[in-house]
mmCIF file with all atom_site columns, C-alpha atoms in Angstrom:
data_model
loop_
_atom_site.group_PDB
_atom_site.id
_atom_site.type_symbol
_atom_site.label_atom_id
_atom_site.label_alt_id
_atom_site.label_comp_id
_atom_site.label_asym_id
_atom_site.label_entity_id
_atom_site.label_seq_id
_atom_site.pdbx_PDB_ins_code
_atom_site.Cartn_x
_atom_site.Cartn_y
_atom_site.Cartn_z
_atom_site.occupancy
_atom_site.B_iso_or_equiv
_atom_site.pdbx_formal_charge
_atom_site.auth_seq_id
_atom_site.auth_comp_id
_atom_site.auth_asym_id
_atom_site.auth_atom_id
_atom_site.pdbx_PDB_model_num
ATOM 1   C CA . GLN A 1 1   ? 32.513 -63.109 -114.055 1.00 87.00 ? 1   GLN A CA 1
ATOM 2   C CA . VAL A 1 2   ? 34.936 -60.723 -115.910 1.00 90.00 ? 2   VAL A CA 1
ATOM 3   C CA . GLN A 1 3   ? 33.810 -57.227 -116.054 1.00 95.00 ? 3   GLN A CA 1
ATOM 4   C CA . LEU A 1 4   ? 35.709 -54.309 -117.423 1.00 97.00 ? 4   LEU A CA 1
ATOM 5   C CA . VAL A 1 5   ? 34.996 -51.241 -115.989 1.00 98.00 ? 5   VAL A CA 1
ATOM 6   C CA . GLU A 1 6   ? 36.072 -47.750 -117.869 1.00 98.00 ? 6   GLU A CA 1
ATOM 7   C CA . SER A 1 7   ? 36.739 -44.480 -116.064 1.00 98.00 ? 7   SER A CA 1
ATOM 8   C CA . GLY A 1 8   ? 38.228 -40.855 -116.662 1.00 98.00 ? 8   GLY A CA 1
ATOM 9   C CA . GLY A 1 9   ? 35.835 -39.405 -119.285 1.00 97.00 ? 9   GLY A CA 1
ATOM 10  C CA . GLY A 1 10  ? 33.905 -36.192 -118.555 1.00 97.00 ? 10  GLY A CA 1
ATOM 11  C CA . LEU A 1 11  ? 33.601 -32.353 -120.299 1.00 98.00 ? 11  LEU A CA 1
ATOM 12  C CA . VAL A 1 12  ? 36.526 -31.308 -121.384 1.00 98.00 ? 12  VAL A CA 1
ATOM 13  C CA . GLN A 1 13  ? 37.642 -28.290 -123.815 1.00 98.00 ? 13  GLN A CA 1
ATOM 14  C CA . PRO A 1 14  ? 39.005 -28.505 -127.343 1.00 98.00 ? 14  PRO A CA 1
ATOM 15  C CA . GLY A 1 15  ? 42.855 -28.570 -127.659 1.00 97.00 ? 15  GLY A CA 1
ATOM 16  C CA . LYS A 1 16  ? 42.949 -30.447 -124.226 1.00 97.00 ? 16  LYS A CA 1
ATOM 17  C CA . SER A 1 17  ? 44.132 -33.815 -122.912 1.00 97.00 ? 17  SER A CA 1
ATOM 18  C CA . LEU A 1 18  ? 42.331 -36.391 -120.601 1.00 98.00 ? 18  LEU A CA 1
ATOM 19  C CA . LYS A 1 19  ? 43.515 -40.310 -119.960 1.00 98.00 ? 19  LYS A CA 1
ATOM 20  C CA . LEU A 1 20  ? 40.990 -42.880 -120.056 1.00 98.00 ? 20  LEU A CA 1
ATOM 21  C CA . SER A 1 21  ? 41.317 -46.271 -117.866 1.00 98.00 ? 21  SER A CA 1
ATOM 22  C CA . CYS A 1 22  ? 39.430 -49.462 -118.330 1.00 98.00 ? 22  CYS A CA 1
ATOM 23  C CA . ILE A 1 23  ? 40.018 -52.489 -115.511 1.00 98.00 ? 23  ILE A CA 1
ATOM 24  C CA . ALA A 1 24  ? 39.818 -56.057 -115.660 1.00 97.00 ? 24  ALA A CA 1
ATOM 25  C CA . SER A 1 25  ? 38.954 -58.184 -112.948 1.00 94.00 ? 25  SER A CA 1
ATOM 26  C CA . GLY A 1 26  ? 38.375 -61.669 -112.815 1.00 92.00 ? 26  GLY A CA 1
ATOM 27  C CA . ILE A 1 27  ? 40.175 -61.803 -115.620 1.00 87.00 ? 27  ILE A CA 1
ATOM 28  C CA . GLU A 1 28  ? 42.474 -64.786 -115.656 1.00 85.00 ? 28  GLU A CA 1
ATOM 29  C CA . SER A 1 29  ? 46.005 -63.615 -116.923 1.00 91.00 ? 29  SER A CA 1
ATOM 30  C CA . PHE A 1 30  ? 45.010 -60.637 -118.596 1.00 95.00 ? 30  PHE A CA 1
ATOM 31  C CA . GLY A 1 31  ? 48.259 -59.901 -120.528 1.00 96.00 ? 31  GLY A CA 1
ATOM 32  C CA . PHE A 1 32  ? 46.980 -62.826 -122.535 1.00 96.00 ? 32  PHE A CA 1
ATOM 33  C CA . TYR A 1 33  ? 44.838 -60.596 -124.138 1.00 96.00 ? 33  TYR A CA 1
ATOM 34  C CA . HIS A 1 34  ? 45.021 -58.306 -126.740 1.00 97.00 ? 34  HIS A CA 1
ATOM 35  C CA . MET A 1 35  ? 43.190 -54.738 -125.644 1.00 98.00 ? 35  MET A CA 1
ATOM 36  C CA . ALA A 1 36  ? 40.953 -52.081 -127.371 1.00 98.00 ? 36  ALA A CA 1
ATOM 37  C CA . TRP A 1 37  ? 39.416 -48.552 -127.035 1.00 98.00 ? 37  TRP A CA 1
ATOM 38  C CA . TYR A 1 38  ? 36.540 -48.194 -129.479 1.00 98.00 ? 38  TYR A CA 1
ATOM 39  C CA . ARG A 1 39  ? 34.464 -45.201 -129.367 1.00 98.00 ? 39  ARG A CA 1
ATOM 40  C CA . ARG A 1 40  ? 30.764 -44.713 -130.213 1.00 98.00 ? 40  ARG A CA 1
ATOM 41  C CA . PRO A 1 41  ? 29.709 -41.470 -130.901 1.00 97.00 ? 41  PRO A CA 1
ATOM 42  C CA . ALA A 1 42  ? 25.666 -40.484 -130.361 1.00 96.00 ? 42  ALA A CA 1
ATOM 43  C CA . GLY A 1 43  ? 23.866 -41.951 -132.736 1.00 95.00 ? 43  GLY A CA 1
ATOM 44  C CA . GLN A 1 44  ? 26.544 -43.572 -134.563 1.00 96.00 ? 44  GLN A CA 1
ATOM 45  C CA . GLU A 1 45  ? 28.163 -47.114 -135.115 1.00 97.00 ? 45  GLU A CA 1
ATOM 46  C CA . SER A 1 46  ? 31.406 -48.128 -133.133 1.00 96.00 ? 46  SER A CA 1
ATOM 47  C CA . ASN A 1 47  ? 34.589 -47.178 -134.076 1.00 96.00 ? 47  ASN A CA 1
ATOM 48  C CA . LEU A 1 48  ? 38.087 -48.242 -133.247 1.00 96.00 ? 48  LEU A CA 1
ATOM 49  C CA . VAL A 1 49  ? 40.115 -46.319 -131.775 1.00 97.00 ? 49  VAL A CA 1
ATOM 50  C CA . ALA A 1 50  ? 43.421 -47.813 -130.677 1.00 97.00 ? 50  ALA A CA 1
ATOM 51  C CA . TRP A 1 51  ? 44.501 -51.487 -130.018 1.00 97.00 ? 51  TRP A CA 1
ATOM 52  C CA . ILE A 1 52  ? 47.377 -52.883 -128.202 1.00 98.00 ? 52  ILE A CA 1
ATOM 53  C CA . SER A 1 53  ? 48.216 -56.758 -128.286 1.00 97.00 ? 53  SER A CA 1
ATOM 54  C CA . THR A 1 54  ? 49.933 -59.061 -125.619 1.00 97.00 ? 54  THR A CA 1
ATOM 55  C CA . GLY A 1 55  ? 53.401 -58.233 -126.743 1.00 95.00 ? 55  GLY A CA 1
ATOM 56  C CA . GLY A 1 56  ? 52.585 -54.328 -126.682 1.00 95.00 ? 56  GLY A CA 1
ATOM 57  C CA . GLU A 1 57  ? 52.419 -54.188 -130.143 1.00 97.00 ? 57  GLU A CA 1
ATOM 58  C CA . THR A 1 58  ? 49.739 -50.415 -130.850 1.00 97.00 ? 58  THR A CA 1
ATOM 59  C CA . ASN A 1 59  ? 47.385 -49.802 -133.764 1.00 95.00 ? 59  ASN A CA 1
ATOM 60  C CA . TYR A 1 60  ? 45.518 -46.682 -134.521 1.00 96.00 ? 60  TYR A CA 1
ATOM 61  C CA . ALA A 1 61  ? 42.671 -45.598 -136.330 1.00 93.00 ? 61  ALA A CA 1
ATOM 62  C CA . ASP A 1 62  ? 44.063 -42.685 -138.988 1.00 89.00 ? 62  ASP A CA 1
ATOM 63  C CA . SER A 1 63  ? 42.347 -39.615 -137.078 1.00 84.00 ? 63  SER A CA 1
ATOM 64  C CA . MET A 1 64  ? 43.682 -40.671 -133.626 1.00 85.00 ? 64  MET A CA 1
ATOM 65  C CA . GLU A 1 65  ? 46.945 -40.930 -134.962 1.00 81.00 ? 65  GLU A CA 1
ATOM 66  C CA . GLY A 1 66  ? 50.235 -39.007 -133.297 1.00 90.00 ? 66  GLY A CA 1
ATOM 67  C CA . ARG A 1 67  ? 46.868 -37.426 -130.843 1.00 95.00 ? 67  ARG A CA 1
ATOM 68  C CA . PHE A 1 68  ? 46.063 -40.643 -128.952 1.00 97.00 ? 68  PHE A CA 1
ATOM 69  C CA . HIS A 1 69  ? 48.220 -43.431 -127.117 1.00 97.00 ? 69  HIS A CA 1
ATOM 70  C CA . ILE A 1 70  ? 47.509 -46.439 -125.878 1.00 98.00 ? 70  ILE A CA 1
ATOM 71  C CA . SER A 1 71  ? 49.233 -48.607 -122.802 1.00 98.00 ? 71  SER A CA 1
ATOM 72  C CA . ARG A 1 72  ? 48.649 -51.483 -120.575 1.00 98.00 ? 72  ARG A CA 1
ATOM 73  C CA . ASP A 1 73  ? 50.013 -52.346 -117.220 1.00 97.00 ? 73  ASP A CA 1
ATOM 74  C CA . ASN A 1 74  ? 49.687 -56.119 -116.625 1.00 97.00 ? 74  ASN A CA 1
ATOM 75  C CA . ALA A 1 75  ? 50.255 -55.752 -112.969 1.00 96.00 ? 75  ALA A CA 1
ATOM 76  C CA . GLN A 1 76  ? 47.375 -53.436 -112.526 1.00 96.00 ? 76  GLN A CA 1
ATOM 77  C CA . ASN A 1 77  ? 45.195 -55.617 -115.057 1.00 97.00 ? 77  ASN A CA 1
ATOM 78  C CA . THR A 1 78  ? 44.440 -52.025 -116.748 1.00 98.00 ? 78  THR A CA 1
ATOM 79  C CA . VAL A 1 79  ? 45.320 -50.367 -120.059 1.00 98.00 ? 79  VAL A CA 1
ATOM 80  C CA . TYR A 1 80  ? 44.843 -46.551 -121.029 1.00 98.00 ? 80  TYR A CA 1
ATOM 81  C CA . LEU A 1 81  ? 44.205 -44.288 -123.432 1.00 98.00 ? 81  LEU A CA 1
ATOM 82  C CA . GLN A 1 82  ? 45.495 -40.647 -122.716 1.00 98.00 ? 82  GLN A CA 1
ATOM 83  C CA . MET A 1 83  ? 44.072 -38.468 -125.609 1.00 98.00 ? 83  MET A CA 1
ATOM 84  C CA . SER A 1 84  ? 45.580 -34.916 -126.700 1.00 97.00 ? 84  SER A CA 1
ATOM 85  C CA . SER A 1 85  ? 45.079 -32.196 -128.537 1.00 96.00 ? 85  SER A CA 1
ATOM 86  C CA . LEU A 1 86  ? 41.226 -32.938 -127.947 1.00 97.00 ? 86  LEU A CA 1
ATOM 87  C CA . LYS A 1 87  ? 38.333 -31.933 -130.832 1.00 96.00 ? 87  LYS A CA 1
ATOM 88  C CA . PRO A 1 88  ? 34.130 -31.858 -131.078 1.00 97.00 ? 88  PRO A CA 1
ATOM 89  C CA . GLU A 1 89  ? 34.474 -34.586 -133.073 1.00 95.00 ? 89  GLU A CA 1
ATOM 90  C CA . ASP A 1 90  ? 36.312 -36.967 -130.545 1.00 97.00 ? 90  ASP A CA 1
ATOM 91  C CA . THR A 1 91  ? 33.165 -36.616 -128.333 1.00 98.00 ? 91  THR A CA 1
ATOM 92  C CA . ALA A 1 92  ? 31.933 -40.086 -128.009 1.00 98.00 ? 92  ALA A CA 1
ATOM 93  C CA . VAL A 1 93  ? 30.739 -43.180 -125.315 1.00 98.00 ? 93  VAL A CA 1
ATOM 94  C CA . TYR A 1 94  ? 34.523 -44.756 -125.187 1.00 98.00 ? 94  TYR A CA 1
ATOM 95  C CA . PHE A 1 95  ? 34.605 -48.443 -124.569 1.00 97.00 ? 95  PHE A CA 1
ATOM 96  C CA . CYS A 1 96  ? 37.373 -51.006 -124.138 1.00 98.00 ? 96  CYS A CA 1
ATOM 97  C CA . GLY A 1 97  ? 37.413 -54.790 -125.216 1.00 97.00 ? 97  GLY A CA 1
ATOM 98  C CA . ALA A 1 98  ? 39.535 -58.092 -124.279 1.00 96.00 ? 98  ALA A CA 1
ATOM 99  C CA . ARG A 1 99  ? 40.011 -60.435 -126.553 1.00 96.00 ? 99  ARG A CA 1
ATOM 100 C CA . TYR A 1 100 ? 42.191 -63.510 -126.269 1.00 93.00 ? 100 TYR A CA 1
ATOM 101 C CA . TYR A 1 101 ? 45.350 -63.911 -128.051 1.00 92.00 ? 101 TYR A CA 1
ATOM 102 C CA . ASP A 1 102 ? 44.128 -66.773 -129.724 1.00 92.00 ? 102 ASP A CA 1
ATOM 103 C CA . SER A 1 103 ? 40.350 -65.536 -130.381 1.00 90.00 ? 103 SER A CA 1
ATOM 104 C CA . SER A 1 104 ? 38.789 -64.393 -133.456 1.00 90.00 ? 104 SER A CA 1
ATOM 105 C CA . SER A 1 105 ? 36.473 -62.480 -131.459 1.00 93.00 ? 105 SER A CA 1
ATOM 106 C CA . TYR A 1 106 ? 36.604 -59.810 -128.520 1.00 93.00 ? 106 TYR A CA 1
ATOM 107 C CA . ASN A 1 107 ? 35.170 -61.578 -125.395 1.00 91.00 ? 107 ASN A CA 1
ATOM 108 C CA . TYR A 1 108 ? 34.316 -58.844 -123.119 1.00 95.00 ? 108 TYR A CA 1
ATOM 109 C CA . TRP A 1 109 ? 32.977 -55.634 -123.320 1.00 97.00 ? 109 TRP A CA 1
ATOM 110 C CA . GLY A 1 110 ? 32.906 -52.604 -121.208 1.00 97.00 ? 110 GLY A CA 1
ATOM 111 C CA . GLN A 1 111 ? 29.562 -50.013 -120.703 1.00 96.00 ? 111 GLN A CA 1
ATOM 112 C CA . GLY A 1 112 ? 31.791 -47.278 -121.767 1.00 97.00 ? 112 GLY A CA 1
ATOM 113 C CA . THR A 1 113 ? 32.657 -43.775 -120.180 1.00 98.00 ? 113 THR A CA 1
ATOM 114 C CA . GLN A 1 114 ? 31.117 -40.394 -121.600 1.00 98.00 ? 114 GLN A CA 1
ATOM 115 C CA . VAL A 1 115 ? 33.494 -37.912 -123.566 1.00 98.00 ? 115 VAL A CA 1
ATOM 116 C CA . THR A 1 116 ? 32.755 -34.702 -124.145 1.00 98.00 ? 116 THR A CA 1
ATOM 117 C CA . VAL A 1 117 ? 34.592 -32.374 -126.372 1.00 98.00 ? 117 VAL A CA 1
ATOM 118 C CA . SER A 1 118 ? 33.237 -28.639 -125.776 1.00 97.00 ? 118 SER A CA 1
ATOM 119 C CA . SER A 1 119 ? 33.533 -25.065 -125.466 1.00 95.00 ? 119 SER A CA 1
#
């Protein structure tokens, strides 16, 4: 059974940094999965934060460009999201998704970790 488990969320002051992790268990060939971080503010829809391909190419939502950095460690079955210069509007549940390289939709989702940016 495949599981994606996020960690690293919490309460942080504006302007500070936070690093999220998403560990995949029960998944074969993690390196064959594109990985993404999404976020869902309270009462709103989910939106893409960042995406990293099997080959390491990355893409970011406009509002995160330059502040967030996505990376992956295939040996550890882990994808990371380094967040810097956090703003109150970054407050949301952050969750990761895994999409097999030739799949048109995401195969697996994590439950998410809460990030709250407040003074």
